Short mmCIF file of C-alpha atoms and ligand atoms in Angstrom, two decimals:
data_model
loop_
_atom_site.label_atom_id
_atom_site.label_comp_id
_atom_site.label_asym_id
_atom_site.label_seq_id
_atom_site.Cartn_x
_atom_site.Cartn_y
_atom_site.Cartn_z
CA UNK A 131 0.00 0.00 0.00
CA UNK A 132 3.27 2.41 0.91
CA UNK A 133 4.69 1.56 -2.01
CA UNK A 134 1.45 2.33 -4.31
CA UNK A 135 1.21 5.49 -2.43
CA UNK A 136 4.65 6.73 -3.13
CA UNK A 137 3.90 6.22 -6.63
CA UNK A 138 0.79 7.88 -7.00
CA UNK A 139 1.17 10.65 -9.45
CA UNK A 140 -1.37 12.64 -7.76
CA UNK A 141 0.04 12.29 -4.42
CA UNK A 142 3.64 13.45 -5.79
CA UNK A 143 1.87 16.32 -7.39
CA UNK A 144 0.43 17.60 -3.93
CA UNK A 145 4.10 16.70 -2.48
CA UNK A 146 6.03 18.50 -5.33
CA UNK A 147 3.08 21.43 -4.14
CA UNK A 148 3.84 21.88 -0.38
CA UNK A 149 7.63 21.27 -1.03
CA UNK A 150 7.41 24.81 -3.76
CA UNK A 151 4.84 26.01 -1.41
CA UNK A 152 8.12 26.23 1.23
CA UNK A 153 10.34 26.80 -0.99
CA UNK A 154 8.69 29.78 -2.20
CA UNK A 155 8.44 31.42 1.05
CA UNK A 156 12.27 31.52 0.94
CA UNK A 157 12.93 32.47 -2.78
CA UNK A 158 10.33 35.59 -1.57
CA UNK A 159 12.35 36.49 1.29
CA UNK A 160 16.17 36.12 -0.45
CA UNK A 161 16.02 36.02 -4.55
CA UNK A 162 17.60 39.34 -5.12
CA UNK A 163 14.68 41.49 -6.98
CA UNK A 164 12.63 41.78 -3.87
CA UNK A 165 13.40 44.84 -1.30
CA UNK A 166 16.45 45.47 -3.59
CA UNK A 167 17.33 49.10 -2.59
CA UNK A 168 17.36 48.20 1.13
CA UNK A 169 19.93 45.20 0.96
CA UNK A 170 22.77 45.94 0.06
CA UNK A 171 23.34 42.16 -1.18
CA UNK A 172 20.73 41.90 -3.07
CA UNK A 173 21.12 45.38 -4.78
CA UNK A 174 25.22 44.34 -5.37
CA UNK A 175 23.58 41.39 -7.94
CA UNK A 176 22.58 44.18 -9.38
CA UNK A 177 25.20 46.15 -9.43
CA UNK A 178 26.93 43.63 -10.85
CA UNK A 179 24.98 42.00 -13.56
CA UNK A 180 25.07 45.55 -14.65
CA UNK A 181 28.59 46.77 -14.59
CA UNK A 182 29.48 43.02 -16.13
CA UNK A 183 27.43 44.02 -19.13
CA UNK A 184 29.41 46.63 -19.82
CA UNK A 185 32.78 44.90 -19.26
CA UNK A 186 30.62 42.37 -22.09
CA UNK A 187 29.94 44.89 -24.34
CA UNK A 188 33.87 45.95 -24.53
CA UNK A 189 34.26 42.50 -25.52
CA UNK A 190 32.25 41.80 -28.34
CA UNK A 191 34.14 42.01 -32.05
CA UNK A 192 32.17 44.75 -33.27
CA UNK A 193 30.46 46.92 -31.04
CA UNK A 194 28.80 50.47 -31.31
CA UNK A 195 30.73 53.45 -30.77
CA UNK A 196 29.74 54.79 -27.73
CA UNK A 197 27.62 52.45 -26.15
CA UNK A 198 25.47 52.27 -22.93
CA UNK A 199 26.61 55.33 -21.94
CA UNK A 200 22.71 55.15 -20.64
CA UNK A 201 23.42 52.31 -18.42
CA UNK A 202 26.59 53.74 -17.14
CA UNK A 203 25.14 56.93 -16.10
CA UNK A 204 22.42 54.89 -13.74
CA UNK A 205 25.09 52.62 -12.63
CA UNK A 206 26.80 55.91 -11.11
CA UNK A 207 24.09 56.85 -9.52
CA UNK A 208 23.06 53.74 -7.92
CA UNK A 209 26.59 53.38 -6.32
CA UNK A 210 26.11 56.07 -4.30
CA UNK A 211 22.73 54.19 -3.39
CA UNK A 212 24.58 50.98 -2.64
CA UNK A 213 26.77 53.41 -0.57
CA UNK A 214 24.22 55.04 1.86
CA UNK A 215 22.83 51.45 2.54
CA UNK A 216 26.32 50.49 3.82
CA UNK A 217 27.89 49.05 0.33
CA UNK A 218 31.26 47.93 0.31
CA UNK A 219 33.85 50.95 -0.84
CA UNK A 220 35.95 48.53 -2.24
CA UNK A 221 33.73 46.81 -4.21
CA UNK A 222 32.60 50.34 -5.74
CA UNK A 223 36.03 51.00 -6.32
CA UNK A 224 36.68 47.72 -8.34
CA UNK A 225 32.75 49.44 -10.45
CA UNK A 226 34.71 52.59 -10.78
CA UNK A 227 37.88 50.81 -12.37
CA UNK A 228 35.29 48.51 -15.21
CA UNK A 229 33.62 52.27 -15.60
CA UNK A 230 37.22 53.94 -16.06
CA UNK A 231 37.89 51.25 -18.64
CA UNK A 232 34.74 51.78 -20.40
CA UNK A 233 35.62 55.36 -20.67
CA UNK A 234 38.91 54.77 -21.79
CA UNK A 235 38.08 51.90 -24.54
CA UNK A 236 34.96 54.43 -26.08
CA UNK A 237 37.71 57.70 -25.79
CA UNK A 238 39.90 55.12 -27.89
CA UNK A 239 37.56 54.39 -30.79
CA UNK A 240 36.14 58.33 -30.56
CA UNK A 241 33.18 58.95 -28.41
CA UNK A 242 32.86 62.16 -26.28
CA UNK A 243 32.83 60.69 -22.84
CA UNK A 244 33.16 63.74 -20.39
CA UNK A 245 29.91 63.33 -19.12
CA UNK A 246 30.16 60.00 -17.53
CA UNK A 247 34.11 60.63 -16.53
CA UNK A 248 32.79 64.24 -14.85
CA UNK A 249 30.19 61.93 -12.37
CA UNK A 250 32.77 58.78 -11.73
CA UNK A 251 35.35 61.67 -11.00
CA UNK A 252 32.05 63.60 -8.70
CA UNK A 253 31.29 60.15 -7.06
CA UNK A 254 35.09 58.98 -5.76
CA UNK A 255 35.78 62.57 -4.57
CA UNK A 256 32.73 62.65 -2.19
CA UNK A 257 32.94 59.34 -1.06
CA UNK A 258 36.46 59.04 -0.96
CA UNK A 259 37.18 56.27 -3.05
CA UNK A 260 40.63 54.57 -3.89
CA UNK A 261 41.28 54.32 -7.60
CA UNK A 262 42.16 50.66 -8.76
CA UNK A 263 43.21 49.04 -12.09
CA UNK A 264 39.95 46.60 -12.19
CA UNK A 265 38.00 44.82 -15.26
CA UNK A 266 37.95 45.96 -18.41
CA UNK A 267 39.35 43.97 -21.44
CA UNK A 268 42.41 41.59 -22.57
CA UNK A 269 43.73 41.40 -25.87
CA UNK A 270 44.67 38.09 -27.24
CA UNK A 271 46.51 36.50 -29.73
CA UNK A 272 45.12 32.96 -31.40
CA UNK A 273 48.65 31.58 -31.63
CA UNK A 274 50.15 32.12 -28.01
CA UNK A 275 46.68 30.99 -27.09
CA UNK A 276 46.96 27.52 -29.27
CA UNK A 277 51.41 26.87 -27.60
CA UNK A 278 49.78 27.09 -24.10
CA UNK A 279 47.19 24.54 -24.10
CA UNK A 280 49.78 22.10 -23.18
CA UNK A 281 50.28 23.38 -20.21
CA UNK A 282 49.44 22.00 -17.13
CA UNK A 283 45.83 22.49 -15.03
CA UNK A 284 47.19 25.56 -12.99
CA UNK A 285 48.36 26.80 -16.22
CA UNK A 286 45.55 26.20 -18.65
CA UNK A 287 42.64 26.48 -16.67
CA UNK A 288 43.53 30.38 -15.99
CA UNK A 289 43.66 30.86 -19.83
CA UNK A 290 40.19 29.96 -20.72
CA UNK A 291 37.91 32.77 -21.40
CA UNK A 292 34.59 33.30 -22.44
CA UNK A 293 34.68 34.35 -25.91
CA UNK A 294 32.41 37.48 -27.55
CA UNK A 295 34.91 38.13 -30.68
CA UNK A 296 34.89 35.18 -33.20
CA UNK A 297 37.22 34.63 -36.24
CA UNK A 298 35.81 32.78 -39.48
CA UNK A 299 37.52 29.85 -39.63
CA UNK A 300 35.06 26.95 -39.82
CA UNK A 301 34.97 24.32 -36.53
CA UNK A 302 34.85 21.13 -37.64
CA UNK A 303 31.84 18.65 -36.29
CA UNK A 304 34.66 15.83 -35.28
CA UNK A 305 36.35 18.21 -32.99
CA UNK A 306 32.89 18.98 -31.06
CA UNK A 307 32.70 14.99 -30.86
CA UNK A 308 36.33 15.09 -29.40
CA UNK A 309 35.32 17.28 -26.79
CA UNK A 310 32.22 15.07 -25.98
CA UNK A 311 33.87 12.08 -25.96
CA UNK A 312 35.74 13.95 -23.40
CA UNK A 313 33.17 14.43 -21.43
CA UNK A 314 31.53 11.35 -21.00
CA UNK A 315 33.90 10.99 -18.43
CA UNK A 316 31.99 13.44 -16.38
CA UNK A 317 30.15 12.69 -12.66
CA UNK A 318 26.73 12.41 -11.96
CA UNK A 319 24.62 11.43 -8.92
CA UNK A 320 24.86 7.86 -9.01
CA UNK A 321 26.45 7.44 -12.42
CA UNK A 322 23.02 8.16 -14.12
CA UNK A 323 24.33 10.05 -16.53
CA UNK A 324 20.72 12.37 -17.24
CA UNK A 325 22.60 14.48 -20.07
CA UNK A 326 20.76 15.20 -23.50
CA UNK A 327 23.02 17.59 -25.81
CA UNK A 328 22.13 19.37 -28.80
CA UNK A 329 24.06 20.39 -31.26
CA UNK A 330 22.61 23.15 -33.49
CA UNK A 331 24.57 23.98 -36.94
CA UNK A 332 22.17 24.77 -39.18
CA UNK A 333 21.66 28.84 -39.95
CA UNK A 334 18.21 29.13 -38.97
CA UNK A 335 17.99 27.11 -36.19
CA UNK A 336 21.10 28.46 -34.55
CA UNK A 337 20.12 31.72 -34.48
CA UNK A 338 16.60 31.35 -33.43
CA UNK A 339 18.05 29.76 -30.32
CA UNK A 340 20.42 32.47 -29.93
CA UNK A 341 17.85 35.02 -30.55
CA UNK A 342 15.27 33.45 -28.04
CA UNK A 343 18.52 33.32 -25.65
CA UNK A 344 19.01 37.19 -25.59
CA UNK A 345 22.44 36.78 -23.84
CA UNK A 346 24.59 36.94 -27.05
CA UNK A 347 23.18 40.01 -29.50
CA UNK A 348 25.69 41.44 -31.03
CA UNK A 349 27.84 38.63 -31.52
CA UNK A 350 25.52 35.62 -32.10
CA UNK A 351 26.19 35.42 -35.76
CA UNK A 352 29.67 34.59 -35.60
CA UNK A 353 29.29 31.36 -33.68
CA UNK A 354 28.86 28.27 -36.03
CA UNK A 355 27.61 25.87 -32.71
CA UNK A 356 24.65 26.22 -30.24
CA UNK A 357 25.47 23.32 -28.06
CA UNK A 358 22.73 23.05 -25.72
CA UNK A 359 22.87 21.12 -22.59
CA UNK A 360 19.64 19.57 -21.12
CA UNK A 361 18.77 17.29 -18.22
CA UNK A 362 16.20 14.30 -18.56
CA UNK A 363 14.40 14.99 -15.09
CA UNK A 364 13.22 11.83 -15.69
CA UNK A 365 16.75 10.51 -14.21
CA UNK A 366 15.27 12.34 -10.39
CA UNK A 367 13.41 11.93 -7.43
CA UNK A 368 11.49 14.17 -5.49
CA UNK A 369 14.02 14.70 -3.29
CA UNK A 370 16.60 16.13 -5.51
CA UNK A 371 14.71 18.09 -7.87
CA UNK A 372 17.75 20.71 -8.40
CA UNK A 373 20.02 17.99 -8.76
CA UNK A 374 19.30 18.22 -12.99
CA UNK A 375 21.09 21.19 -13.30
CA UNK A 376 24.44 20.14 -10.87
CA UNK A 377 24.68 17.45 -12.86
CA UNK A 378 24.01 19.38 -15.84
CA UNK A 379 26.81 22.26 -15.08
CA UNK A 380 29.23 19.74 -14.08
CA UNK A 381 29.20 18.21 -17.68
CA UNK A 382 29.10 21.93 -19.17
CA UNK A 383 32.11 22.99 -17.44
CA UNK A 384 33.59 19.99 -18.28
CA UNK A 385 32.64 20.66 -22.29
CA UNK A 386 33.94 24.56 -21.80
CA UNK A 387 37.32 22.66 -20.63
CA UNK A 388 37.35 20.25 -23.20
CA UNK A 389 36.64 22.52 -25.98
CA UNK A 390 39.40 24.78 -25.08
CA UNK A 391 41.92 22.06 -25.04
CA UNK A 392 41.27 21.61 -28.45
CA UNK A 393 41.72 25.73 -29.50
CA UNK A 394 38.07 26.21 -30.07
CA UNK A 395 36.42 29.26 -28.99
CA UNK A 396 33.63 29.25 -26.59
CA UNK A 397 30.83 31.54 -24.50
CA UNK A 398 28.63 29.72 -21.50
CA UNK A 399 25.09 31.05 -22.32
CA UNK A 400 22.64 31.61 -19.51
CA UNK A 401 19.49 29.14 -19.27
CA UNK A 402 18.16 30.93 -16.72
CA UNK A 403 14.47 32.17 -17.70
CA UNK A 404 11.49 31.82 -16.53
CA UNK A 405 9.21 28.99 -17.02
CA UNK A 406 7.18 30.50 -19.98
CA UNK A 407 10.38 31.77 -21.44
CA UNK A 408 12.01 28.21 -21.27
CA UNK A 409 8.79 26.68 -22.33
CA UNK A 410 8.44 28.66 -25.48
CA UNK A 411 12.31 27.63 -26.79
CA UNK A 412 11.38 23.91 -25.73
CA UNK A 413 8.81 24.37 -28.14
CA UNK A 414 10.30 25.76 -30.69
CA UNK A 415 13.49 23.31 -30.56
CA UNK A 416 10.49 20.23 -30.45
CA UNK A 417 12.40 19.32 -26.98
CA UNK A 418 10.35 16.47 -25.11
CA UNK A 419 8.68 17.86 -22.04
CA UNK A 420 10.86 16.06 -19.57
CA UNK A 421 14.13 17.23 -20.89
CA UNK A 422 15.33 20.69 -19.30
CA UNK A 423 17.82 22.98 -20.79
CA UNK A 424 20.89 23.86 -18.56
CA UNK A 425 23.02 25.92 -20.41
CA UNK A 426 23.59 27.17 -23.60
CA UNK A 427 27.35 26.92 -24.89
CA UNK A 428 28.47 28.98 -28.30
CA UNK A 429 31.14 27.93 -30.13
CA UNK A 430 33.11 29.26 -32.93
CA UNK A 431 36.90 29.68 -33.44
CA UNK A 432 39.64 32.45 -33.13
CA UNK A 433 40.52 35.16 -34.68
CA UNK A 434 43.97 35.67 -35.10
CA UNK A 435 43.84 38.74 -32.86
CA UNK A 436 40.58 38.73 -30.38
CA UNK A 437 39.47 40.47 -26.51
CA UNK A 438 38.07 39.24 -23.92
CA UNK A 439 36.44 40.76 -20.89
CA UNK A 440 38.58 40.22 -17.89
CA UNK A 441 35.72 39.19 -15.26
CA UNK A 442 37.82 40.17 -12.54
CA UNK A 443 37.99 37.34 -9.36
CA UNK A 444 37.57 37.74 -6.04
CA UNK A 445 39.63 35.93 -3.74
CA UNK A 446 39.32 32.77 -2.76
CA UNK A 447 39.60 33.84 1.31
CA UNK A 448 36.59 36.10 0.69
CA UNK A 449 34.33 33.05 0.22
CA UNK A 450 35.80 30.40 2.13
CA UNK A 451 35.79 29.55 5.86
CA UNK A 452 38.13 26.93 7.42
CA UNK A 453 35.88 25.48 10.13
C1 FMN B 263 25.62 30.06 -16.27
C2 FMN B 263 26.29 31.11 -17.09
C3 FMN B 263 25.52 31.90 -17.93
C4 FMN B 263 26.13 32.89 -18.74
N1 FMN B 263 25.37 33.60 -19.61
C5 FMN B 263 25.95 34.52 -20.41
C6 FMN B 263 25.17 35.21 -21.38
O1 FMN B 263 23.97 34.99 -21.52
N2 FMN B 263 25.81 36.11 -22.17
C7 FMN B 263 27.15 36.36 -22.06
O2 FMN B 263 27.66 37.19 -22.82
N3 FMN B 263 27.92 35.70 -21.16
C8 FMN B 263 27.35 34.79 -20.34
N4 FMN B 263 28.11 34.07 -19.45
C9 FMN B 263 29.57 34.28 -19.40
C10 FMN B 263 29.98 35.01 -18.12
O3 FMN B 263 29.79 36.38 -18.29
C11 FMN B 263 31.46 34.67 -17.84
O4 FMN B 263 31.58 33.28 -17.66
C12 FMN B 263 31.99 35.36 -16.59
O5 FMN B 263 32.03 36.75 -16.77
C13 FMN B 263 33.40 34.87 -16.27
O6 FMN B 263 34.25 35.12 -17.35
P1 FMN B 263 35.11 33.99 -18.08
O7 FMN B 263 34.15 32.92 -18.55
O8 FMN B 263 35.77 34.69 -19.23
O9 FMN B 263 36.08 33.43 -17.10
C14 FMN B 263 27.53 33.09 -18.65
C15 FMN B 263 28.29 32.29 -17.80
C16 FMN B 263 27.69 31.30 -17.05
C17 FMN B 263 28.55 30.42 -16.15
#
């Protein structure tokens, strides 16, 4: 009788429903769009999903002269918001050095950018701020790149980078099968091994994908690859319904890694939408119902000359506790 009753659809659904009923009380209370502008945690996801899109938008082969000068302006502003609600000064200092590079960068290719160095320069003097080299962009070259992926994991794994400036040189399909062979070497809760990958080539396809992504405009055209990686949650139990996507990122980081030892040029791609968003591509890619996309990787290859956004790193000690 137990065992019937465990297996009851309609008695998961009502278990699935009080366990999203609780878990919803805490999304509410932590996910970082509610009661922004009194949290200063919350409002530094912000903060940083928008400074980061500038860094991005340095980093992209072609890009507008000029740009998001908008979105710089209200980043400004809001530091001195993240300030007064006891903000970190030295994580608005490391802002100010991704908005001095953006200054710097559009100055470089011609734009007037007074305005916004006039209220970075306003916002350090009143509050004091130090001035640090921070963010910004790195350029590369294809063949340095290519002699160091020999090196060893201490060595290589600090030379991957997501990539927003793609050369023409066609990928080849066998060296995307390299890398997956690669990766079937990956770890999953009890082996199962939930994975489902798509690989989109074809023109239209590709960039539908890309365009329902919205995390790559700009630069979506110049990737030849959308590998997409799903989860079957078929392979879980109610007790580990987020378990899909650590198994799921474990495999993608594993296929970022994999790709780069083999020279090819690639750009995680977020996933992250809501349910109606995520429904609408699974319909459009004919995806079975079960299957749920992780993450989206790009891939393309180098140019011989490229940038990439440096993503500056915290470190490690301001994350980790030795208990
Ligand atoms: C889950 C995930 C989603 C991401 N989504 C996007 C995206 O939609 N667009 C984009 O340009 N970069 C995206 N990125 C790339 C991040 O911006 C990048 O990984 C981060 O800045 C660190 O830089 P690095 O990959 O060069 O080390 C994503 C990365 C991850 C891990």
């Amino acid at each position: 009788m137990i065992r019937f009753l465990k297996q009851s659809k309609i008695i998961l659904f009502f278990r699935i429903l009080l366990e999203k009923l609780v878990e919803s009380v805490v999304y509410a209370k932590y996910i970082a769009n509610g009661g922004r502008n009194k949290d200063k945690d919350k409002f530094r996801t912000d903060l940083d999903i928008r400074t980061h899109a500038l860094e991005k938008g340095m980093s992209i082969g072609s890009v507008k002269v000029g740009f998001g000068k908008e979105k710089a302006a209200s980043i400004i502003a809001d530091l001195k918001k993240f300030l007064s609600i006891g903000g970190d000064k030295e994580v608005v200092s490391n802002y100010c050095g991704i908005l001095w590079k953006y200054v710097s960068f559009n100055e470089e290719l011609g734009a007037d950018m007074s305005d916004i160095k006039s209220s970075i320069e306003a916002l350090e003097k009143s509050e004091g701020l130090e001035r640090v080299d921070c963010g910004g962009i790195i350029r590369k070259n294809r063949q340095e790149l290519l002699s160091s992926l020999d090196s060893s994991f201490p060595v290589f794994s600090q030379t991957r980078y997501s990539v927003r400036d793609f050369g023409k040189d066609p990928v080849s399909i066998s060296v995307l099968e390299r890398a997956l062979e690669m990766c079937e070497k990956t770890p999953s809760a009890c082996n199962r091994q939930p994975w489902k990958v798509y690989i989109y080539k074809s023109d239209a396809i590709r960039e539908k994908l890309f365009e329902l992504q919205k995390g790559c405009n700009g630069f979506y055209k110049d990737m030849q690859y959308g590998v997409l990686i799903c989860g079957d949650l078929c392979a879980y139990n109610i007790n580990e319904l987020h378990q899909l996507y650590v198994d799921g990122g474990m495999y993608a980081m594993n296929f970022l890694y994999s790709l780069h030892s083999l020279g090819v040029a690639a750009i995680p791609l977020t996933m992250g939408h809501k349910p109606s968003v995520i429904k609408g591509i699974k319909k459009s890619l004919g995806l079975k119902e079960s299957y749920f996309p992780v993450l989206l990787i790009g891939v393309g290859s180098y140019p011989d000359n490229y940038k990439v956004a440096v993503s500056h790193r915290m470190d490690y000690r301001k994350y980790t506790s030795l208990v």
